[in-house]
Amino acid sequence: MGNSQSPSSHKDPRFASSSRAFSHTELEALKSLHASLAAQSQSNGPYVSPSVFKNYFGLHGPLGDRMFDLVTQQQRKDQKLTFEDLVIAKGIYEKGTKDEIEEFIYQLLDVSGDGIVGRSDLECVLVAMFDNAFNMDNSKHGSSAHHDTVNVFLNAAKFAKHDEGHAEESLSFEDFRTWCTLLPSVRKFLGSLLIPPNQGRPGSQVPRLLHLENIDPNMILLKKVYAWHIGGILPQHDLEEWKLLYHSSVNGLSFSTFLGNISKDKGPTVLIIKDKEGYVYGGYASQPWERHGDFYGDLKSFLFQLYPTASIFRPTGANTNLQWCAVNFSSASIPNGIGFGGKVNHFGLFLSATLDQGHTFSCTTFGSPCLSKTNRIYPEVIECWGVVTKVADEEKHDGGKGTVLERFKEDRHMLNMVGLANASE
């Protein structure tokens, strides 16, 4: 009788299908893991309890409850995770198609389990993420400790779906996918929750931020959560250490000082601006800032917003107007300063050589909007961080991996292959 009532997915065709996605070694490892967790659960059977599951995967609160419901196929509600459940869930969530994985994550966001993904659901998920990624204890203050940070990530979401019987507007699946595109750090984190935290869970890496001890940390724009956000689309070796190369309050408004400081390491840099409207935004430059009379760079560069909305805008392939760095040119057609995207005098982001003004326009290079409240910007704080990587250090000793021109040709070749190289701005 006990066996007849035991949860089992052997007859579920998804188990057979999911099993085929794993190698024999992987299946044996999953079997051993499940047996170990079941033993800890003291369940008198081959089942894992919710508490043991959540502790092992480092998932707590509503997000952990929701993940357990999804992994145990929701409808059973018997609080028992079978081996078959684990194989099916990991088969879909980790081995499935892009659509299957994103559908799983979309369902995961519905922490209330009411069939819609509302703003309150996303707020709950974001709080859980920040608690996890930054080891913050939120038990005393609820979401208030993360209130401002949560809001900048929520501001990137579009809640435009109307569900009958629900007063709250919700996030459609397509709007969810757009949100994930703007917030790759969120997508990476939510896509790796069935990897234990002690195994280097993707999406949890935060660069170590280095700066001189005489700089007041309260002056610094780049908070840990912003570095985590910007690093969402960077490779692991770019997420180890970032060091502050320039800060306008410390180094003054000198373009020569600015360029001198940020050009020392010849590596990628992160430029951040806070303007007099209170908006915070910037750009990731994959190539060193060097004097040019035209656009240069490669397709690893991108623009981003940090406040009041957090978003990242990657190259669309519409053109190769990626980085701009002009110094001591006398022609009006070559404005002195640094910039990203767009076209001359109509950049996605531009900072004049005087460092006291600039502009930001929507541009097809990155598919980005105006990054501030208005097109004309007046910086209040400017800072620039150098990305320190072991790869970069090794390449210095190896003499580099090709010139900027060679790297540009590689990017141009890739664009030609997809038919985008000659697209208009």
Short mmCIF file of C-alpha atoms in Angstrom, two decimals:
data_model
loop_
_atom_site.label_atom_id
_atom_site.label_comp_id
_atom_site.label_asym_id
_atom_site.label_seq_id
_atom_site.Cartn_x
_atom_site.Cartn_y
_atom_site.Cartn_z
CA MET A 1 0.00 0.00 0.00
CA GLY A 2 2.85 2.33 0.90
CA ASN A 3 4.48 1.79 -2.47
CA SER A 4 1.26 2.42 -4.36
CA GLN A 5 1.00 5.87 -2.81
CA SER A 6 4.65 6.78 -3.16
CA PRO A 7 5.44 9.58 -5.61
CA SER A 8 7.09 8.23 -8.73
CA SER A 9 7.87 9.61 -12.13
CA HIS A 10 8.94 6.35 -13.79
CA LYS A 11 5.88 6.53 -16.05
CA ASP A 12 6.50 10.19 -16.84
CA PRO A 13 7.93 10.36 -20.38
CA ARG A 14 9.92 13.41 -19.27
CA PHE A 15 12.10 11.18 -17.07
CA ALA A 16 13.23 9.05 -20.00
CA SER A 17 13.79 12.14 -22.12
CA SER A 18 15.70 13.99 -19.39
CA SER A 19 17.83 10.94 -18.59
CA ARG A 20 19.15 10.93 -22.14
CA ALA A 21 20.52 14.45 -21.63
CA PHE A 22 23.00 13.15 -19.04
CA SER A 23 25.99 10.87 -19.41
CA HIS A 24 26.12 7.66 -17.39
CA THR A 25 28.65 9.29 -15.04
CA GLU A 26 26.43 12.33 -14.53
CA LEU A 27 23.40 10.16 -13.77
CA GLU A 28 25.38 8.13 -11.25
CA ALA A 29 26.54 11.37 -9.59
CA LEU A 30 22.93 12.58 -9.38
CA LYS A 31 21.90 9.23 -7.93
CA SER A 32 24.59 9.47 -5.25
CA LEU A 33 23.64 13.07 -4.47
CA HIS A 34 19.97 12.19 -4.11
CA ALA A 35 20.76 9.20 -1.89
CA SER A 36 22.95 11.38 0.34
CA LEU A 37 20.30 14.09 0.68
CA ALA A 38 17.57 11.50 1.29
CA ALA A 39 19.64 10.00 4.11
CA GLN A 40 19.95 13.42 5.70
CA SER A 41 16.20 13.92 5.35
CA GLN A 42 15.36 10.94 7.60
CA SER A 43 12.36 10.37 5.35
CA ASN A 44 12.12 6.59 5.75
CA GLY A 45 12.30 6.32 1.99
CA PRO A 46 14.15 7.60 -1.10
CA TYR A 47 12.87 11.15 -0.70
CA VAL A 48 14.55 14.48 0.01
CA SER A 49 12.78 16.86 2.39
CA PRO A 50 12.31 20.59 1.59
CA SER A 51 14.62 21.74 4.40
CA VAL A 52 17.53 19.50 3.32
CA PHE A 53 17.02 20.47 -0.35
CA LYS A 54 17.02 24.19 0.44
CA ASN A 55 20.02 24.00 2.75
CA TYR A 56 22.10 22.08 0.21
CA PHE A 57 21.35 24.48 -2.65
CA GLY A 58 21.47 27.59 -0.45
CA LEU A 59 17.89 28.58 -1.26
CA HIS A 60 15.79 30.01 1.54
CA GLY A 61 12.51 31.80 2.01
CA PRO A 62 9.86 32.04 -0.74
CA LEU A 63 12.39 31.50 -3.55
CA GLY A 64 13.52 28.22 -2.00
CA ASP A 65 9.91 27.12 -1.45
CA ARG A 66 9.05 27.92 -5.05
CA MET A 67 12.06 26.05 -6.43
CA PHE A 68 11.14 22.96 -4.38
CA ASP A 69 7.58 23.11 -5.73
CA LEU A 70 8.85 23.31 -9.32
CA VAL A 71 11.37 20.52 -8.88
CA THR A 72 8.71 18.23 -7.34
CA GLN A 73 6.36 18.90 -10.25
CA GLN A 74 4.17 21.34 -8.23
CA GLN A 75 0.88 19.50 -8.32
CA ARG A 76 1.84 16.75 -5.85
CA LYS A 77 2.46 19.01 -2.85
CA ASP A 78 3.69 15.96 -0.91
CA GLN A 79 6.98 17.56 0.24
CA LYS A 80 8.95 14.63 -1.21
CA LEU A 81 11.67 15.01 -3.84
CA THR A 82 12.34 11.78 -5.74
CA PHE A 83 15.37 10.93 -7.85
CA GLU A 84 13.16 11.08 -10.92
CA ASP A 85 12.03 14.59 -9.94
CA LEU A 86 15.64 15.73 -9.70
CA VAL A 87 16.58 14.30 -13.09
CA ILE A 88 13.55 15.85 -14.81
CA ALA A 89 14.10 19.28 -13.23
CA LYS A 90 17.83 19.42 -13.98
CA GLY A 91 17.20 18.01 -17.44
CA ILE A 92 14.86 20.89 -18.26
CA TYR A 93 16.55 23.66 -16.24
CA GLU A 94 20.16 22.90 -17.15
CA LYS A 95 20.07 20.74 -20.29
CA GLY A 96 16.93 22.02 -22.03
CA THR A 97 16.53 24.41 -24.93
CA LYS A 98 16.78 28.14 -24.36
CA ASP A 99 12.97 28.36 -24.42
CA GLU A 100 12.57 25.51 -21.92
CA ILE A 101 15.10 26.99 -19.52
CA GLU A 102 13.57 30.45 -19.68
CA GLU A 103 10.07 29.07 -19.22
CA PHE A 104 11.31 27.27 -16.09
CA ILE A 105 12.87 30.50 -14.74
CA TYR A 106 9.70 32.44 -15.58
CA GLN A 107 7.66 29.98 -13.52
CA LEU A 108 10.23 30.21 -10.74
CA LEU A 109 9.57 33.95 -10.45
CA ASP A 110 5.94 33.27 -9.54
CA VAL A 111 6.83 32.81 -5.88
CA SER A 112 3.24 33.38 -4.75
CA GLY A 113 2.11 30.52 -6.98
CA ASP A 114 -0.95 32.38 -8.23
CA GLY A 115 -0.17 31.93 -11.91
CA ILE A 116 1.09 35.46 -12.59
CA VAL A 117 4.45 37.17 -12.18
CA GLY A 118 3.76 40.48 -10.48
CA ARG A 119 5.99 43.26 -9.16
CA SER A 120 5.75 41.82 -5.64
CA ASP A 121 7.04 38.46 -6.94
CA LEU A 122 10.05 40.07 -8.58
CA GLU A 123 10.75 42.15 -5.49
CA CYS A 124 10.77 38.99 -3.37
CA VAL A 125 13.12 37.21 -5.79
CA LEU A 126 15.53 40.16 -5.99
CA VAL A 127 15.74 40.44 -2.20
CA ALA A 128 16.57 36.72 -2.01
CA MET A 129 19.22 37.14 -4.72
CA PHE A 130 20.93 40.05 -2.98
CA ASP A 131 20.86 38.22 0.36
CA ASN A 132 22.57 35.30 -1.34
CA ALA A 133 25.05 37.10 -3.59
CA PHE A 134 26.16 39.66 -1.01
CA ASN A 135 25.64 37.62 2.18
CA MET A 136 23.26 40.20 3.56
CA ASP A 137 21.09 39.32 6.52
CA ASN A 138 17.67 40.75 5.78
CA SER A 139 15.77 38.95 8.53
CA LYS A 140 15.14 42.00 10.67
CA HIS A 141 14.16 44.59 8.11
CA GLY A 142 12.46 42.64 5.34
CA SER A 143 13.04 44.15 1.92
CA SER A 144 13.74 47.64 3.35
CA ALA A 145 17.50 46.97 3.55
CA HIS A 146 17.55 46.48 -0.24
CA HIS A 147 14.76 48.93 -1.11
CA ASP A 148 16.69 51.34 -3.37
CA THR A 149 18.72 48.59 -5.03
CA VAL A 150 15.68 46.41 -5.67
CA ASN A 151 13.85 49.34 -7.24
CA VAL A 152 16.57 50.11 -9.80
CA PHE A 153 16.34 46.52 -11.04
CA LEU A 154 12.55 46.53 -10.97
CA ASN A 155 12.52 49.76 -12.97
CA ALA A 156 13.96 47.83 -15.93
CA ALA A 157 10.90 45.54 -16.02
CA LYS A 158 7.73 46.28 -17.95
CA PHE A 159 4.58 45.18 -16.14
CA ALA A 160 2.00 45.52 -18.88
CA LYS A 161 0.07 42.25 -18.78
CA HIS A 162 -3.50 42.32 -17.44
CA ASP A 163 -4.78 39.09 -15.91
CA GLU A 164 -8.47 38.62 -15.27
CA GLY A 165 -9.26 38.53 -11.57
CA HIS A 166 -5.93 40.15 -10.58
CA ALA A 167 -5.63 43.83 -9.74
CA GLU A 168 -1.85 43.83 -10.06
CA GLU A 169 -0.36 44.19 -13.55
CA SER A 170 2.07 41.39 -14.33
CA LEU A 171 5.14 40.54 -16.38
CA SER A 172 4.46 38.64 -19.60
CA PHE A 173 6.88 35.96 -20.76
CA GLU A 174 8.20 38.15 -23.57
CA ASP A 175 8.66 41.10 -21.21
CA PHE A 176 10.47 38.75 -18.84
CA ARG A 177 12.89 37.81 -21.62
CA THR A 178 13.51 41.49 -22.37
CA TRP A 179 14.16 42.10 -18.66
CA CYS A 180 16.71 39.27 -18.65
CA THR A 181 18.47 40.81 -21.67
CA LEU A 182 18.80 44.12 -19.82
CA LEU A 183 19.93 42.38 -16.62
CA PRO A 184 22.27 39.53 -17.62
CA SER A 185 23.53 39.20 -14.04
CA VAL A 186 19.99 38.38 -12.90
CA ARG A 187 19.54 35.89 -15.74
CA LYS A 188 22.85 34.19 -14.97
CA PHE A 189 22.04 33.90 -11.27
CA LEU A 190 18.49 32.58 -11.79
CA GLY A 191 19.76 30.08 -14.33
CA SER A 192 22.19 28.36 -11.94
CA LEU A 193 20.28 27.80 -8.69
CA LEU A 194 20.58 24.01 -8.84
CA ILE A 195 24.35 24.37 -8.58
CA PRO A 196 25.44 24.40 -4.91
CA PRO A 197 26.93 27.74 -3.79
CA ASN A 198 30.19 26.09 -2.72
CA GLN A 199 30.77 24.90 -6.29
CA GLY A 200 31.17 28.42 -7.67
CA ARG A 201 27.60 29.13 -8.70
CA PRO A 202 27.57 31.33 -11.85
CA GLY A 203 26.03 34.73 -11.26
CA SER A 204 27.38 35.07 -7.73
CA GLN A 205 30.79 36.51 -8.58
CA VAL A 206 31.45 40.09 -7.45
CA PRO A 207 34.76 41.73 -8.40
CA ARG A 208 36.98 42.82 -5.53
CA LEU A 209 37.02 46.62 -5.68
CA LEU A 210 40.44 48.12 -4.94
CA HIS A 211 41.10 51.77 -4.16
CA LEU A 212 43.52 53.85 -2.13
CA GLU A 213 42.85 53.93 1.60
CA ASN A 214 42.68 57.73 1.65
CA ILE A 215 39.51 57.70 -0.49
CA ASP A 216 36.25 57.86 1.45
CA PRO A 217 34.20 54.79 0.36
CA ASN A 218 31.06 56.96 0.49
CA MET A 219 32.45 59.00 -2.41
CA ILE A 220 32.65 55.98 -4.69
CA LEU A 221 29.88 55.43 -7.23
CA LEU A 222 30.66 51.78 -7.95
CA LYS A 223 28.93 49.81 -5.19
CA LYS A 224 29.28 46.03 -5.07
CA VAL A 225 25.80 45.45 -6.46
CA TYR A 226 26.58 47.72 -9.43
CA ALA A 227 29.83 45.85 -10.11
CA TRP A 228 27.86 42.58 -10.00
CA HIS A 229 25.35 44.05 -12.46
CA ILE A 230 28.00 45.32 -14.90
CA GLY A 231 29.90 42.03 -14.68
CA GLY A 232 26.88 39.99 -15.72
CA ILE A 233 28.10 39.54 -19.29
CA LEU A 234 31.83 39.43 -18.61
CA PRO A 235 33.92 36.23 -18.51
CA GLN A 236 35.09 34.86 -15.17
CA HIS A 237 38.65 36.17 -15.59
CA ASP A 238 37.31 39.74 -15.79
CA LEU A 239 35.50 39.42 -12.45
CA GLU A 240 38.43 39.06 -10.09
CA GLU A 241 39.67 42.55 -9.26
CA TRP A 242 38.78 46.05 -10.44
CA LYS A 243 40.92 48.95 -9.29
CA LEU A 244 40.00 52.62 -9.18
CA LEU A 245 42.18 54.49 -11.70
CA TYR A 246 40.53 57.91 -11.64
CA HIS A 247 38.06 59.80 -9.45
CA SER A 248 37.19 63.40 -10.29
CA SER A 249 36.97 64.47 -6.64
CA VAL A 250 40.48 63.19 -5.96
CA ASN A 251 42.28 63.67 -9.28
CA GLY A 252 40.58 66.87 -10.48
CA LEU A 253 39.00 67.73 -13.82
CA SER A 254 42.03 67.35 -16.04
CA PHE A 255 41.66 65.36 -19.26
CA SER A 256 45.39 64.72 -19.46
CA THR A 257 45.37 63.35 -15.89
CA PHE A 258 42.27 61.34 -16.66
CA LEU A 259 43.77 59.74 -19.79
CA GLY A 260 47.14 59.27 -18.14
CA ASN A 261 45.60 57.41 -15.21
CA ILE A 262 43.27 55.18 -17.21
CA SER A 263 45.82 54.32 -19.90
CA LYS A 264 48.47 52.86 -17.59
CA ASP A 265 47.34 49.24 -17.58
CA LYS A 266 46.25 48.93 -21.23
CA GLY A 267 43.30 46.77 -20.21
CA PRO A 268 39.50 47.07 -20.18
CA THR A 269 37.99 49.91 -18.18
CA VAL A 270 34.65 50.78 -16.64
CA LEU A 271 33.67 54.46 -16.93
CA ILE A 272 30.94 55.68 -14.57
CA ILE A 273 29.30 59.11 -14.51
CA LYS A 274 26.89 60.63 -12.02
CA ASP A 275 25.36 63.79 -13.46
CA LYS A 276 23.71 66.77 -11.80
CA GLU A 277 20.28 65.20 -12.40
CA GLY A 278 21.31 62.31 -10.11
CA TYR A 279 21.43 59.72 -12.90
CA VAL A 280 24.29 57.20 -12.86
CA TYR A 281 25.46 55.41 -16.03
CA GLY A 282 28.52 54.65 -18.09
CA GLY A 283 30.30 52.31 -20.45
CA TYR A 284 32.58 49.28 -20.49
CA ALA A 285 35.53 49.82 -22.84
CA SER A 286 37.11 46.55 -23.89
CA GLN A 287 40.06 48.27 -25.59
CA PRO A 288 42.53 50.77 -24.08
CA TRP A 289 41.76 54.45 -24.48
CA GLU A 290 44.12 55.60 -27.26
CA ARG A 291 44.18 58.71 -29.43
CA HIS A 292 42.23 58.15 -32.67
CA GLY A 293 40.56 60.37 -35.25
CA ASP A 294 37.71 57.92 -35.75
CA PHE A 295 35.78 55.17 -34.01
CA TYR A 296 37.61 52.00 -33.03
CA GLY A 297 37.20 49.10 -30.57
CA ASP A 298 35.56 45.69 -30.62
CA LEU A 299 32.19 44.11 -29.93
CA LYS A 300 32.89 43.42 -26.26
CA SER A 301 32.16 47.03 -25.29
CA PHE A 302 28.74 48.03 -23.96
CA LEU A 303 26.78 50.82 -22.29
CA PHE A 304 24.93 50.56 -18.99
CA GLN A 305 22.62 52.36 -16.60
CA LEU A 306 22.94 52.07 -12.81
CA TYR A 307 20.45 54.57 -11.37
CA PRO A 308 17.48 55.12 -11.28
CA THR A 309 17.25 52.13 -13.64
CA ALA A 310 19.72 49.25 -14.02
CA SER A 311 20.20 48.05 -17.60
CA ILE A 312 22.94 46.85 -19.94
CA PHE A 313 23.02 47.55 -23.68
CA ARG A 314 25.22 45.32 -25.82
CA PRO A 315 26.36 45.93 -29.41
CA THR A 316 23.60 45.20 -31.91
CA GLY A 317 25.93 44.74 -34.90
CA ALA A 318 24.33 47.71 -36.68
CA ASN A 319 27.74 49.37 -36.97
CA THR A 320 31.23 49.36 -35.46
CA ASN A 321 31.10 52.82 -33.88
CA LEU A 322 32.15 51.46 -30.51
CA GLN A 323 34.81 53.58 -28.79
CA TRP A 324 35.90 57.16 -29.43
CA CYS A 325 38.98 58.87 -28.02
CA ALA A 326 40.07 62.16 -29.58
CA VAL A 327 42.79 64.36 -28.08
CA ASN A 328 44.02 67.77 -29.28
CA PHE A 329 42.21 67.74 -32.63
CA SER A 330 41.37 71.20 -34.00
CA SER A 331 38.61 70.11 -36.39
CA ALA A 332 34.96 70.47 -35.32
CA SER A 333 34.29 67.18 -37.08
CA ILE A 334 36.52 65.42 -34.53
CA PRO A 335 35.26 66.44 -31.06
CA ASN A 336 37.85 66.03 -28.33
CA GLY A 337 36.81 63.66 -25.57
CA ILE A 338 35.82 60.04 -25.11
CA GLY A 339 32.63 58.34 -26.17
CA PHE A 340 30.69 55.22 -27.04
CA GLY A 341 28.41 54.43 -29.98
CA GLY A 342 26.21 56.51 -32.23
CA LYS A 343 27.96 58.95 -34.55
CA VAL A 344 30.11 62.05 -34.29
CA ASN A 345 28.40 64.77 -32.20
CA HIS A 346 25.50 62.38 -31.58
CA PHE A 347 27.07 59.68 -29.43
CA GLY A 348 25.40 57.07 -27.29
CA LEU A 349 27.55 58.55 -24.52
CA PHE A 350 30.14 61.32 -24.83
CA LEU A 351 32.31 63.09 -22.28
CA SER A 352 33.97 66.29 -23.48
CA ALA A 353 37.70 66.82 -22.95
CA THR A 354 36.78 69.60 -20.53
CA LEU A 355 35.13 66.88 -18.38
CA ASP A 356 32.42 69.32 -17.34
CA GLN A 357 29.84 68.43 -19.97
CA GLY A 358 28.82 65.79 -22.48
CA HIS A 359 25.78 64.22 -24.07
CA THR A 360 23.85 60.97 -24.46
CA PHE A 361 21.49 60.05 -27.30
CA SER A 362 19.68 56.88 -28.25
CA CYS A 363 21.88 54.92 -30.64
CA THR A 364 21.64 51.83 -32.79
CA THR A 365 25.21 50.77 -31.99
CA PHE A 366 24.04 49.45 -28.64
CA GLY A 367 20.27 49.72 -29.01
CA SER A 368 20.43 52.07 -26.05
CA PRO A 369 18.16 54.97 -25.09
CA CYS A 370 19.26 58.35 -23.77
CA LEU A 371 20.98 57.28 -20.54
CA SER A 372 20.02 60.34 -18.50
CA LYS A 373 17.03 62.61 -17.97
CA THR A 374 18.10 64.87 -20.83
CA ASN A 375 20.45 64.59 -23.79
CA ARG A 376 22.85 67.21 -22.47
CA ILE A 377 24.71 66.01 -19.38
CA TYR A 378 26.70 67.85 -16.73
CA PRO A 379 28.84 65.43 -14.72
CA GLU A 380 28.98 65.73 -10.95
CA VAL A 381 31.26 62.74 -10.38
CA ILE A 382 33.41 60.83 -12.89
CA GLU A 383 35.27 57.68 -12.02
CA CYS A 384 37.02 55.00 -14.01
CA TRP A 385 38.00 51.47 -12.97
CA GLY A 386 40.57 49.18 -14.51
CA VAL A 387 39.69 45.51 -14.95
CA VAL A 388 42.56 43.42 -13.60
CA THR A 389 42.78 39.89 -14.96
CA LYS A 390 45.35 37.11 -14.92
CA VAL A 391 44.79 36.74 -18.65
CA ALA A 392 45.76 40.36 -19.18
CA ASP A 393 48.89 39.94 -17.07
CA GLU A 394 49.90 36.83 -18.99
CA GLU A 395 49.35 38.54 -22.35
CA LYS A 396 51.62 41.39 -21.29
CA HIS A 397 54.44 38.89 -20.89
CA ASP A 398 53.50 37.13 -24.11
CA GLY A 399 53.52 40.33 -26.12
CA GLY A 400 49.75 40.44 -26.60
CA LYS A 401 47.45 38.51 -28.86
CA GLY A 402 47.38 40.70 -31.94
CA THR A 403 47.05 44.43 -32.60
CA VAL A 404 43.92 46.53 -32.26
CA LEU A 405 43.70 46.56 -36.07
CA GLU A 406 43.85 42.76 -36.21
CA ARG A 407 41.16 42.45 -33.54
CA PHE A 408 39.01 44.93 -35.45
CA LYS A 409 39.39 42.88 -38.64
CA GLU A 410 38.21 39.79 -36.76
CA ASP A 411 35.10 41.66 -35.59
CA ARG A 412 34.53 43.02 -39.09
CA HIS A 413 34.75 39.51 -40.52
CA MET A 414 32.15 38.30 -38.03
CA LEU A 415 29.81 41.15 -38.98
CA ASN A 416 30.22 40.36 -42.66
CA MET A 417 29.22 36.78 -41.99
CA VAL A 418 25.91 37.88 -40.47
CA GLY A 419 25.37 40.61 -43.09
CA LEU A 420 25.57 43.53 -40.67
CA ALA A 421 28.88 45.17 -41.49
CA ASN A 422 27.45 47.76 -43.83
CA ALA A 423 24.27 48.56 -41.91
CA SER A 424 23.60 52.24 -41.46
CA GLU A 425 23.79 54.06 -38.12
#
